[in-house]
Short mmCIF file of C-alpha atoms in Angstrom, two decimals:
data_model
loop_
_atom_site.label_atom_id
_atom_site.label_comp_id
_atom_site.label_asym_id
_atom_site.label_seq_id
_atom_site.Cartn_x
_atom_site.Cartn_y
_atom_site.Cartn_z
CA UNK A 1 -28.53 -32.67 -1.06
CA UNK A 2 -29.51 -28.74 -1.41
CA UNK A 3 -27.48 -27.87 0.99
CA UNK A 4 -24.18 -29.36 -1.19
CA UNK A 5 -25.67 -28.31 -3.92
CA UNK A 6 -25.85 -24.77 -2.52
CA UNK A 7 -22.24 -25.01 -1.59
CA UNK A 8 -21.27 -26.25 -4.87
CA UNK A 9 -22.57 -22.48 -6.09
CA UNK A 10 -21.08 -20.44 -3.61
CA UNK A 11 -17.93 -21.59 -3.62
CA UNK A 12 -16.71 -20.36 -6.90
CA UNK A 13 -18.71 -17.42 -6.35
CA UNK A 14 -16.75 -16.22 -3.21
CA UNK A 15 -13.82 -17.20 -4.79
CA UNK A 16 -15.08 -14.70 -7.73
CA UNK A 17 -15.79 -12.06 -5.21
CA UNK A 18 -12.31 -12.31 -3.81
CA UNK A 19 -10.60 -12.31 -7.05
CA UNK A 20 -12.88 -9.35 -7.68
CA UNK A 21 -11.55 -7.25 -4.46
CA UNK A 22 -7.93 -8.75 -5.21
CA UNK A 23 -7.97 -6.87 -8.28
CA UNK A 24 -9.19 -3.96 -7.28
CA UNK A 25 -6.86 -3.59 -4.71
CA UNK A 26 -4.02 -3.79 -7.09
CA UNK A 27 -5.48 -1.74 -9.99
CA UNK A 28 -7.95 0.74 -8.31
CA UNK A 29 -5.03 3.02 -6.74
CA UNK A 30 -3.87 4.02 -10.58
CA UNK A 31 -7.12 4.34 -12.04
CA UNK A 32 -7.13 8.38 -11.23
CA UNK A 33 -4.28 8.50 -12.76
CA UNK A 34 -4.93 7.08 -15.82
CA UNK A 35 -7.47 10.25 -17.39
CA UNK A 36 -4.81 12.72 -15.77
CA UNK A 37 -2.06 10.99 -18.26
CA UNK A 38 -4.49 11.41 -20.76
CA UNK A 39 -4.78 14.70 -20.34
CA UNK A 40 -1.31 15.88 -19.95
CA UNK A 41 -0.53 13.83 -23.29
CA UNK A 42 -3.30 15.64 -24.97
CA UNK A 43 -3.22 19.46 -23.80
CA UNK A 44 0.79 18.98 -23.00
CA UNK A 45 0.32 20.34 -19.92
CA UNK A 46 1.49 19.09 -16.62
CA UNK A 47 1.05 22.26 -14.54
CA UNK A 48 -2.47 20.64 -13.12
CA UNK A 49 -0.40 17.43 -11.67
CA UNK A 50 1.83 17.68 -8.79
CA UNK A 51 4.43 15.56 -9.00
CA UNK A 52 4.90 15.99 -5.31
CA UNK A 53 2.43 13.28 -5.17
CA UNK A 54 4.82 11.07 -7.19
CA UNK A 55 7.29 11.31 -4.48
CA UNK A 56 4.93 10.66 -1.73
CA UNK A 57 3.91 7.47 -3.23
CA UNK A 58 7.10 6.54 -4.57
CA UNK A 59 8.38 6.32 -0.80
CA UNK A 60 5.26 4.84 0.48
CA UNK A 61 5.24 1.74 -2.00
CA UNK A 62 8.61 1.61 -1.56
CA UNK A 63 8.53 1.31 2.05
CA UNK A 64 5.69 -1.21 1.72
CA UNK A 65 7.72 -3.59 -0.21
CA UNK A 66 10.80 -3.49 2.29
CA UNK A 67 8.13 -4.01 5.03
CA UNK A 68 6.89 -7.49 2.96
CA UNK A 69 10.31 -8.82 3.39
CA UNK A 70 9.50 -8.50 7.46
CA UNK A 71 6.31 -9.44 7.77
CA UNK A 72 4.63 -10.97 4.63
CA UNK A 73 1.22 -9.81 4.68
CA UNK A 74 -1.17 -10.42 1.13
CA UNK A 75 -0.09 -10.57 -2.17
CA UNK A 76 -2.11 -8.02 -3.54
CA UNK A 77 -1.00 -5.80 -1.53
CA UNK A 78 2.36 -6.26 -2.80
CA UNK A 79 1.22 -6.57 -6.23
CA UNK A 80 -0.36 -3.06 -5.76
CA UNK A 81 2.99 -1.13 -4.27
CA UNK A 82 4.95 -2.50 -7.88
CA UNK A 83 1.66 -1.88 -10.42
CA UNK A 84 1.60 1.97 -7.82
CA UNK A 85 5.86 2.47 -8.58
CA UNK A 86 5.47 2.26 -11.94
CA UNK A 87 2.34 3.95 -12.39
CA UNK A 88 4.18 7.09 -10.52
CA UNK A 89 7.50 6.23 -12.90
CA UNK A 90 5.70 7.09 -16.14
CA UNK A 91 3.87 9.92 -14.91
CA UNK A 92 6.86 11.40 -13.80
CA UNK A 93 8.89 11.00 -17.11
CA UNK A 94 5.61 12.38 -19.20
CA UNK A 95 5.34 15.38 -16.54
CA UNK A 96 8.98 16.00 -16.86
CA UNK A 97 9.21 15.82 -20.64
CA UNK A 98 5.97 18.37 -21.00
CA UNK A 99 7.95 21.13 -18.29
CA UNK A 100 11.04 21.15 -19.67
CA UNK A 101 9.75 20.91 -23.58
CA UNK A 102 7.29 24.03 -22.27
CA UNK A 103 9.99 26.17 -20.47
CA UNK A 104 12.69 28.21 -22.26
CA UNK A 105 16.04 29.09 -21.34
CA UNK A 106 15.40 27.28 -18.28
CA UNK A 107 18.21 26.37 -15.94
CA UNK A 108 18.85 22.52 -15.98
CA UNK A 109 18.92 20.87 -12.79
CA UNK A 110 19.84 17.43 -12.05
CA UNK A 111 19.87 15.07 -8.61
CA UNK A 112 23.66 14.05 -9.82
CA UNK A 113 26.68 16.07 -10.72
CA UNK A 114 25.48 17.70 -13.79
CA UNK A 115 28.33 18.79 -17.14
CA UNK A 116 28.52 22.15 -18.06
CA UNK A 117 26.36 21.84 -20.97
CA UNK A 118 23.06 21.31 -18.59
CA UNK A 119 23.80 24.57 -17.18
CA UNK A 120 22.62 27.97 -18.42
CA UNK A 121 25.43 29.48 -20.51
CA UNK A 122 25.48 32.07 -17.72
CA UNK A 123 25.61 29.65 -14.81
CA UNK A 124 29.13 28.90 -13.04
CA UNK A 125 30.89 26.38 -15.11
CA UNK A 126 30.27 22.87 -13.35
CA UNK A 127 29.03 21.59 -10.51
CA UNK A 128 30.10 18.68 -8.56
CA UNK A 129 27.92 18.04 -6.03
CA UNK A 130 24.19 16.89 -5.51
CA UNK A 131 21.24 19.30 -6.35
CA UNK A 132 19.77 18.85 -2.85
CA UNK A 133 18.74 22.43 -2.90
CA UNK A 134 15.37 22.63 -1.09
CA UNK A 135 14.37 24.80 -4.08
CA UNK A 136 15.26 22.48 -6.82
CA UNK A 137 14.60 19.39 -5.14
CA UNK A 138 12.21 17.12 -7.23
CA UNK A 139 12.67 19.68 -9.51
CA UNK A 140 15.10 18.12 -12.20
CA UNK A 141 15.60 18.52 -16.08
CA UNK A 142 15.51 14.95 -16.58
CA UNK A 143 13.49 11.37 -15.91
CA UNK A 144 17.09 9.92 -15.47
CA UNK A 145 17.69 12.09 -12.33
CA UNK A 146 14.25 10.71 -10.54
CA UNK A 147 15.57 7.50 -11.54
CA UNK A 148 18.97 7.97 -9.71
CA UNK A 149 16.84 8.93 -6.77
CA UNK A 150 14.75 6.49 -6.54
CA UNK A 151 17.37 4.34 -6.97
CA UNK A 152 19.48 5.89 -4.08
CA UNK A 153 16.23 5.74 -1.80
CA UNK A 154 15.46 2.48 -2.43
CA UNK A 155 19.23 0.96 -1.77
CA UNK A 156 20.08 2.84 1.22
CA UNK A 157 16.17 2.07 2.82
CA UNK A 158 17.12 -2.03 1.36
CA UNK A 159 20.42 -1.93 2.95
CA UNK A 160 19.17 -0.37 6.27
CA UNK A 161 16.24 -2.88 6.50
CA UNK A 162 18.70 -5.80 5.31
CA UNK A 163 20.64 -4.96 8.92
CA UNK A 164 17.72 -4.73 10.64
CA UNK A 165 15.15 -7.14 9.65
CA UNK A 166 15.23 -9.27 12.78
CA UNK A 167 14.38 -6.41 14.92
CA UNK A 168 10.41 -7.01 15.20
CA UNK A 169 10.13 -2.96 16.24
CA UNK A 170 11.76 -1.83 13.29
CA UNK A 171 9.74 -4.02 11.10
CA UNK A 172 6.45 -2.99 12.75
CA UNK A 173 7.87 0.98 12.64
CA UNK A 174 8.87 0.50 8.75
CA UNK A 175 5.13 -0.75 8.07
CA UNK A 176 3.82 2.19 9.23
CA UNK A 177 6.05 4.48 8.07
CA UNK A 178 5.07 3.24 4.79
CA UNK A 179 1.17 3.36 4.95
CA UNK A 180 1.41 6.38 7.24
CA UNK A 181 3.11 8.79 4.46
CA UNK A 182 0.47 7.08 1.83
CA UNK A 183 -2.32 8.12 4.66
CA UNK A 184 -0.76 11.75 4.92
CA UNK A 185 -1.10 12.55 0.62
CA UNK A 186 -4.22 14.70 1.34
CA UNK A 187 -3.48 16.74 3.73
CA UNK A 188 -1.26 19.28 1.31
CA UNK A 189 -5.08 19.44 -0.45
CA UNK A 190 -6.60 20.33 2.73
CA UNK A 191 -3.86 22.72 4.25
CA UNK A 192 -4.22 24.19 0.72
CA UNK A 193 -8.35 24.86 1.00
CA UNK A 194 -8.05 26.05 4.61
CA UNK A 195 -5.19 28.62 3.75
CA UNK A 196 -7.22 30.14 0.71
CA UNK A 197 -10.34 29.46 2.58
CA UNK A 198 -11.82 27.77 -0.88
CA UNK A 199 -12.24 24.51 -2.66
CA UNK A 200 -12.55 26.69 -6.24
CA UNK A 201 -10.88 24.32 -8.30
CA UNK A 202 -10.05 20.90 -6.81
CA UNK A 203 -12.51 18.25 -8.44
CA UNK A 204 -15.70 17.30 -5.87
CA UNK A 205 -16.09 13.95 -7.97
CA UNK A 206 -12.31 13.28 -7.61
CA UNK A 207 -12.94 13.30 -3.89
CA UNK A 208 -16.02 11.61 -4.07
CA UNK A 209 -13.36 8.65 -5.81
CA UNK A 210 -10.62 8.93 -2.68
CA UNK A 211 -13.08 8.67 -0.55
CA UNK A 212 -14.89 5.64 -1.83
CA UNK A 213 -11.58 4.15 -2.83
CA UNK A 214 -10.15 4.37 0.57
CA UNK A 215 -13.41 3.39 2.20
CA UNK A 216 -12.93 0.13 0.41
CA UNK A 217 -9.68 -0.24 1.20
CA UNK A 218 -9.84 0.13 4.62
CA UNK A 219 -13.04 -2.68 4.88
CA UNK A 220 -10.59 -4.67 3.01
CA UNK A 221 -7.84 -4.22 5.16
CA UNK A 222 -9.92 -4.89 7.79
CA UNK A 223 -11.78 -7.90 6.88
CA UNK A 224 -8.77 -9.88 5.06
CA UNK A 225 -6.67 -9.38 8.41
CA UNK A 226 -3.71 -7.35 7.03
CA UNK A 227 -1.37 -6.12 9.59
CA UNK A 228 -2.79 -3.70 11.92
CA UNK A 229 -0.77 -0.14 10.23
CA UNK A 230 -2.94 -0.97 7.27
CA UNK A 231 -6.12 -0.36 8.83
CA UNK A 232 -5.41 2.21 11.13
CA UNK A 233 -3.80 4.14 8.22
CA UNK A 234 -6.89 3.59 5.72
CA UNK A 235 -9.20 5.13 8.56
CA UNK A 236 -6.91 8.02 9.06
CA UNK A 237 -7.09 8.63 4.93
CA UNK A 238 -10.74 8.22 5.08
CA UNK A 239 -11.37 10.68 7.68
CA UNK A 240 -9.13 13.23 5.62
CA UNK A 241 -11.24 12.84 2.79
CA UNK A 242 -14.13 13.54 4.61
CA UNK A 243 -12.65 16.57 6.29
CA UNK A 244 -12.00 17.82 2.52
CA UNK A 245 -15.65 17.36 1.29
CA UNK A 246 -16.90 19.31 4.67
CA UNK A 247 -14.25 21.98 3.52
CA UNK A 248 -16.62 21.57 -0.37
CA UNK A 249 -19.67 22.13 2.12
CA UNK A 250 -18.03 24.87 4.31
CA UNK A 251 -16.78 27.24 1.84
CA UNK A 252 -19.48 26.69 -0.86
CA UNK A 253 -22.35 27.92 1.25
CA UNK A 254 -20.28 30.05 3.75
CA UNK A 255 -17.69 31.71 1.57
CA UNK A 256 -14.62 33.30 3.51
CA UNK A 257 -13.46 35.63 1.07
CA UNK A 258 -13.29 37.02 -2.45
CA UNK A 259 -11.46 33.98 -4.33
CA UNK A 260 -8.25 35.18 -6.46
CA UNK A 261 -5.99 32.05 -6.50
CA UNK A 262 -5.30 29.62 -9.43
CA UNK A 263 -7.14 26.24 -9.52
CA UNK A 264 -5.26 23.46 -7.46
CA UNK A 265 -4.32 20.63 -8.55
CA UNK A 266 -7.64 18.21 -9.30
CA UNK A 267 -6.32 14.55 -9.41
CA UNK A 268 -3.41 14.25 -6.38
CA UNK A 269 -4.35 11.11 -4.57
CA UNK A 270 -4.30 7.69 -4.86
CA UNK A 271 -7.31 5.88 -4.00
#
């Protein structure tokens, strides 16, 4: 009788534990993100956000969705790609109406064939190609460009995986690719402290939150089963983290040199 009685309690509490984790797998990846909106609203400044980082994860979620269509792996994790795509979406359209509002006489640059009227009244007349300039890449005039790109990206990867979704090895090679990239999003931070040989400037707490986000993430990965590029991924983005705060240690007691660089960016990873 206590024994059923028992299991009458700790069944809806492990089901509340799981809808707990559930949720903060979907949510917990935007939640950085959130204050760093905030702030770019309030100061109109987006110079402190890379929106590099939009890209990254913009291909990585994407990726993770096409992989779902060949191997269907948890729904939160699914659920966390879309809530992650349109998290980067609207930071990307703030970021890019703060620059361009900011910058004067700028040049306009756009992923499509751009009219003359975008251009400088200087600049050659029109242009009828794609801005896939290294130099200007990701570095458009308008949201509506990003959206084109993403766009693009997203039907050329669909079509590609559409052809070759029977193929188990390009299945298995898509799901990595996708967490893989995701995995990789520190490592700009962390080439970025070793070449200036200082952390002066990149939040310690934000850190502190990748590296407790992806330490969950990874147990969960682990524990719920989720195909095996998930975990190996999450430990790969833990042990970056980690190599970051030794870099905190590392140049905070043993300084390299005189520090004349301006502060990098503070809130570039999803957790």
């Amino acid at each position: 009788m206590e024994a059923g009685g028992l299991e009458w309690l700790l069944v809806p509490m492990h089901q509340l534990v799981s809808w707990g984790a559930a949720g903060a797998m979907v949510f917990g990846g935007v939640v950085p993100y959130i204050p760093q909106y905030r702030d770019i609203r309030r100061t109109q400044n987006a110079e402190g956000f890379s929106t590099y980082v939009c890209l990254v994860l913009l291909v990585a979620n994407i990726l993770r969705i096409l992989f779902w269509f060949g191997r269907r792996f948890e729904s939160p994790l699914l659920w966390q790609s879309i809530i992650m795509i349109v998290t980067m979406l609207l930071m990307l359209k703030l970021c890019t109406e703060v620059r361009v509002s900011n910058e004067l006489n700028i040049k306009r640059r756009s992923f499509a064939a751009a009219d003359s009227k975008d251009e400088e009244i200087k600049a050659p007349p029109k242009r009828s190609y794609l801005d896939f300039d290294l130099n200007y890449f990701w570095h458009w005039s308008k949201f509506t460009d990003y959206m084109q790109c993403v766009l693009t990206f997203t039907g050329v990867t669909g079509y590609i995986t559409y052809l070759w979704l029977d193929s188990s090895l390009f299945v298995e090679m898509l799901g990595f690719l996708a967490v893989f990239t995701e995995a990789m999003l520190g490592v700009p931070q962390l080439y970025c402290n070793y070449q200036n040989r200082s952390t002066e400037g990149m939040s310690v707490k934000m850190v502190l939150m990748w590296t407790s986000g992806d330490t969950f993430k990874t147990i969960y990965f682990i524990f719920n089963q989720a195909p095996f590029q998930f975990s190996i991924c999450g430990l790969l983005q833990v042990f970056v983290d980690i190599t970051i705060l030794l870099q905190v240690y590392l140049y905070s007691y043993y300084p390299q040199k005189p520090v004349s660089h301006t502060a990098h960016p503070a809130s570039t990873k999803a957790l």
